[in-house]
Coordinates of C-alpha atoms in Angstrom, one line a residue:
Chain A
X1 CA 111.9 110.6 51.7
X2 CA 115.5 109.4 52.4
X3 CA 115.3 111.6 55.5
X4 CA 112.5 109.5 57.1
X5 CA 114.8 107.1 58.8
X6 CA 117.1 109.9 60.1
X7 CA 114.2 112.0 61.4
X8 CA 112.6 109.1 63.2
X9 CA 115.9 108.1 64.8
X10 CA 116.6 111.6 66.2
X11 CA 113.0 112.4 67.3
X12 CA 112.0 111.8 71.0
X13 CA 109.8 108.8 71.7
X14 CA 106.1 109.6 71.2
X15 CA 103.4 108.8 73.7
X16 CA 101.0 106.1 72.6
X17 CA 98.0 108.5 72.4
X18 CA 100.0 111.0 70.2
X19 CA 101.2 108.1 68.0
X20 CA 97.5 107.1 67.4
X21 CA 96.7 110.7 66.6
X22 CA 99.5 110.5 64.0
X23 CA 97.9 107.3 62.5
X24 CA 94.5 109.0 62.3
X25 CA 96.0 112.2 60.8
X26 CA 98.0 110.1 58.4
X27 CA 94.9 108.1 57.4
X28 CA 93.0 111.3 56.8
X29 CA 95.8 112.7 54.6
X30 CA 95.8 109.4 52.7
X31 CA 92.2 110.0 51.7
X32 CA 93.3 113.5 50.5
X33 CA 96.1 112.1 48.2
X34 CA 94.1 109.1 47.0
X35 CA 91.2 111.5 46.0
X36 CA 93.7 113.9 44.4
X37 CA 95.0 111.0 42.2
X38 CA 91.5 110.8 40.7
X39 CA 90.0 114.3 41.0
X40 CA 91.5 117.5 39.7
X41 CA 89.7 119.5 42.4
X42 CA 92.6 118.8 44.7
X43 CA 95.8 120.7 43.5
X44 CA 98.9 118.6 42.7
X45 CA 101.0 120.4 45.3
X46 CA 98.5 119.6 48.0
X47 CA 98.5 115.9 46.9
X48 CA 102.3 115.8 47.1
X49 CA 102.4 117.4 50.6
X50 CA 99.6 115.1 51.8
X51 CA 101.4 112.0 50.4
X52 CA 104.7 112.8 52.1
X53 CA 103.2 113.9 55.4
X54 CA 100.9 110.8 55.6
X55 CA 103.8 108.4 55.1
X56 CA 106.0 110.4 57.5
X57 CA 103.3 110.3 60.2
X58 CA 102.6 106.6 59.9
X59 CA 106.3 105.7 59.9
X60 CA 106.8 107.8 63.0
X61 CA 103.8 106.1 64.7
X62 CA 105.1 102.6 63.9
X63 CA 108.2 103.4 66.0
X64 CA 106.1 103.2 69.1
X65 CA 103.0 101.2 68.0
X66 CA 102.6 97.6 66.7
X67 CA 103.2 97.7 62.9
X68 CA 100.4 95.3 62.0
X69 CA 97.7 97.1 64.0
X70 CA 98.9 100.5 62.7
X71 CA 98.8 99.5 59.0
X72 CA 95.4 97.8 59.6
X73 CA 93.9 101.1 60.9
X74 CA 95.7 103.2 58.2
X75 CA 94.3 101.0 55.4
X76 CA 90.9 101.0 57.0
X77 CA 90.7 104.7 57.1
X78 CA 91.8 105.0 53.5
X79 CA 89.4 102.4 52.3
X80 CA 86.3 103.7 54.1
X81 CA 87.3 107.3 53.3
X82 CA 87.6 106.7 49.5
X83 CA 84.2 105.0 49.5
X84 CA 82.7 108.0 51.2
X85 CA 84.5 110.5 48.9
X86 CA 83.3 108.6 45.8
X87 CA 79.7 108.6 47.0
X88 CA 80.0 112.3 47.4
X89 CA 81.7 113.1 44.1
X90 CA 80.0 110.7 41.8
X91 CA 76.6 110.9 43.5
X92 CA 76.3 107.4 44.9
X93 CA 77.8 104.0 44.8
X94 CA 76.1 100.6 44.8
X95 CA 75.5 98.7 48.0
X96 CA 76.9 95.5 46.5
X97 CA 80.2 97.3 45.8
X98 CA 80.3 98.8 49.3
X99 CA 79.8 95.3 50.6
X100 CA 82.6 93.8 48.6
X101 CA 85.0 96.6 49.6
X102 CA 84.2 96.2 53.3
X103 CA 84.8 92.4 52.9
X104 CA 88.1 93.1 51.2
X105 CA 89.0 95.5 54.1
X106 CA 88.1 92.7 56.6
X107 CA 90.6 90.3 54.9
X108 CA 93.3 93.1 54.8
X109 CA 92.8 93.7 58.5
X110 CA 93.0 90.0 59.2
X111 CA 96.3 89.8 57.3
X112 CA 97.8 92.8 59.0
X113 CA 96.8 91.7 62.5
X114 CA 98.3 88.2 62.0
X115 CA 101.5 89.4 60.5
X116 CA 103.5 88.6 63.7
X117 CA 104.9 92.1 63.8
X118 CA 102.8 93.2 66.8
X119 CA 105.6 92.2 69.2
X120 CA 107.9 95.1 70.3
Chain B
X1 CA 94.3 97.9 30.2
X2 CA 93.5 100.1 33.3
X3 CA 93.0 96.9 35.3
X4 CA 96.4 95.6 34.2
X5 CA 98.0 98.9 35.2
X6 CA 96.2 98.7 38.6
X7 CA 97.5 95.2 39.3
X8 CA 101.1 96.2 38.3
X9 CA 100.7 99.3 40.6
X10 CA 99.8 97.0 43.5
X11 CA 102.8 94.8 42.8
X12 CA 105.1 97.8 42.7
X13 CA 103.7 98.9 46.0
X14 CA 105.0 95.6 47.4
X15 CA 108.5 96.6 46.0
X16 CA 108.2 99.9 47.9
X17 CA 107.2 98.0 51.1
X18 CA 110.2 95.8 50.8
X19 CA 112.2 99.0 50.4
X20 CA 110.8 100.3 53.7
X21 CA 111.8 97.0 55.5
X22 CA 115.3 97.2 54.0
X23 CA 115.8 100.9 54.8
X24 CA 114.7 100.2 58.4
X25 CA 117.4 97.6 58.7
X26 CA 120.1 99.4 56.6
X27 CA 119.6 103.0 55.4
X28 CA 121.8 103.0 52.3
X29 CA 121.4 104.3 48.7
X30 CA 120.2 101.0 47.1
X31 CA 117.5 100.4 49.7
X32 CA 116.3 104.0 49.4
X33 CA 116.2 103.5 45.6
X34 CA 114.0 100.3 46.0
X35 CA 111.7 102.3 48.4
X36 CA 111.3 105.4 46.3
X37 CA 111.4 103.6 42.9
X38 CA 108.7 101.2 44.0
X39 CA 106.4 103.8 45.4
X40 CA 106.9 106.4 42.7
X41 CA 106.2 104.0 39.8
X42 CA 103.3 102.5 41.8
X43 CA 101.7 105.9 42.3
X44 CA 102.2 106.8 38.6
X45 CA 100.4 103.7 37.4
X46 CA 97.7 104.0 40.1
X47 CA 97.0 107.6 38.8
X48 CA 96.8 106.2 35.2
X49 CA 94.5 103.4 36.3
X50 CA 92.2 105.9 38.1
X51 CA 91.5 107.7 34.8
X52 CA 89.0 105.0 34.0
X53 CA 88.5 103.0 37.3
X54 CA 86.4 104.6 40.1
X55 CA 88.3 105.9 43.1
X56 CA 87.0 103.5 45.8
X57 CA 87.5 100.4 43.5
X58 CA 91.0 101.4 42.4
X59 CA 92.1 102.3 46.0
X60 CA 90.7 99.2 47.6
X61 CA 92.3 96.9 45.0
X62 CA 95.6 98.8 45.1
X63 CA 95.9 98.5 48.9
X64 CA 94.5 94.9 48.8
X65 CA 97.2 93.7 46.4
X66 CA 99.8 95.6 48.4
X67 CA 98.7 93.9 51.6
X68 CA 98.6 90.4 50.0
X69 CA 102.0 90.9 48.4
X70 CA 103.5 92.2 51.6
X71 CA 102.1 89.2 53.5
X72 CA 103.4 86.7 50.9
X73 CA 106.9 88.4 51.0
X74 CA 106.7 88.4 54.8
X75 CA 105.9 84.7 54.9
X76 CA 108.6 83.8 52.4
X77 CA 111.5 86.0 53.5
X78 CA 110.7 87.6 56.9
X79 CA 109.5 84.6 58.9
X80 CA 106.0 85.9 59.3
X81 CA 103.4 83.3 60.3
X82 CA 102.0 81.0 57.6
X83 CA 98.7 79.7 59.0
X84 CA 95.3 78.8 57.7
X85 CA 93.8 82.2 58.7
X86 CA 96.4 84.1 56.8
X87 CA 96.0 81.9 53.7
X88 CA 92.2 82.3 53.8
X89 CA 92.6 86.1 54.1
X90 CA 94.8 86.1 51.0
X91 CA 92.3 84.0 49.0
X92 CA 89.5 86.3 50.4
X93 CA 91.3 89.5 49.1
X94 CA 91.8 87.8 45.6
X95 CA 88.1 86.8 45.6
X96 CA 87.0 90.4 46.4
X97 CA 89.3 91.8 43.7
X98 CA 87.6 89.5 41.2
X99 CA 84.2 90.4 42.6
X100 CA 84.9 94.1 42.2
X101 CA 86.1 93.6 38.6
X102 CA 82.8 91.9 37.9
X103 CA 80.5 94.5 39.5
X104 CA 82.4 97.5 37.9

């Protein structure tokens, strides 16, 4: 991961749309590695690749997108994704729990959007 | 025990985030060590905690503690805004973590 800084410095500037595509792909991979931490159905090597790729994508995206917004979207995808995966794997999840998790997500998004890092 | 591990994992995530900030300013060995050390130990403990805590609960709490910790560090050391909305969000996350502990 020490190559992250170097790779990002030498790469060409991304377009905003492409950067958002990176955030979404990074968020999707985040669901893969988080699920892999819990369930053996996802092979370790895939978890490792997903982990490194998702961080690399998000860090690249933050070079052209506001950091606060980027992390808010990233955390949102991971949170909602893991709720969906759990409902699928463990055959359901209580509505009360989903409610608390969504509320938690709302506070996280609030914190990220007000971090003052949205200036370029 | 799993909940203690999960909370420590969240705090170590904050160490990793501090590492990201430091590496983005100065890409040297120490800062990379903080980044990698923080995240690797955090992930190791998160995996341990997930043995007994459901995926969505563990993930939401891990990312919640990381966000609160990063915000607190940002307010204290990186001149991020300290306003009522942010403080309410921090209390809100803590409240939700306690709520999740109670419904689990």
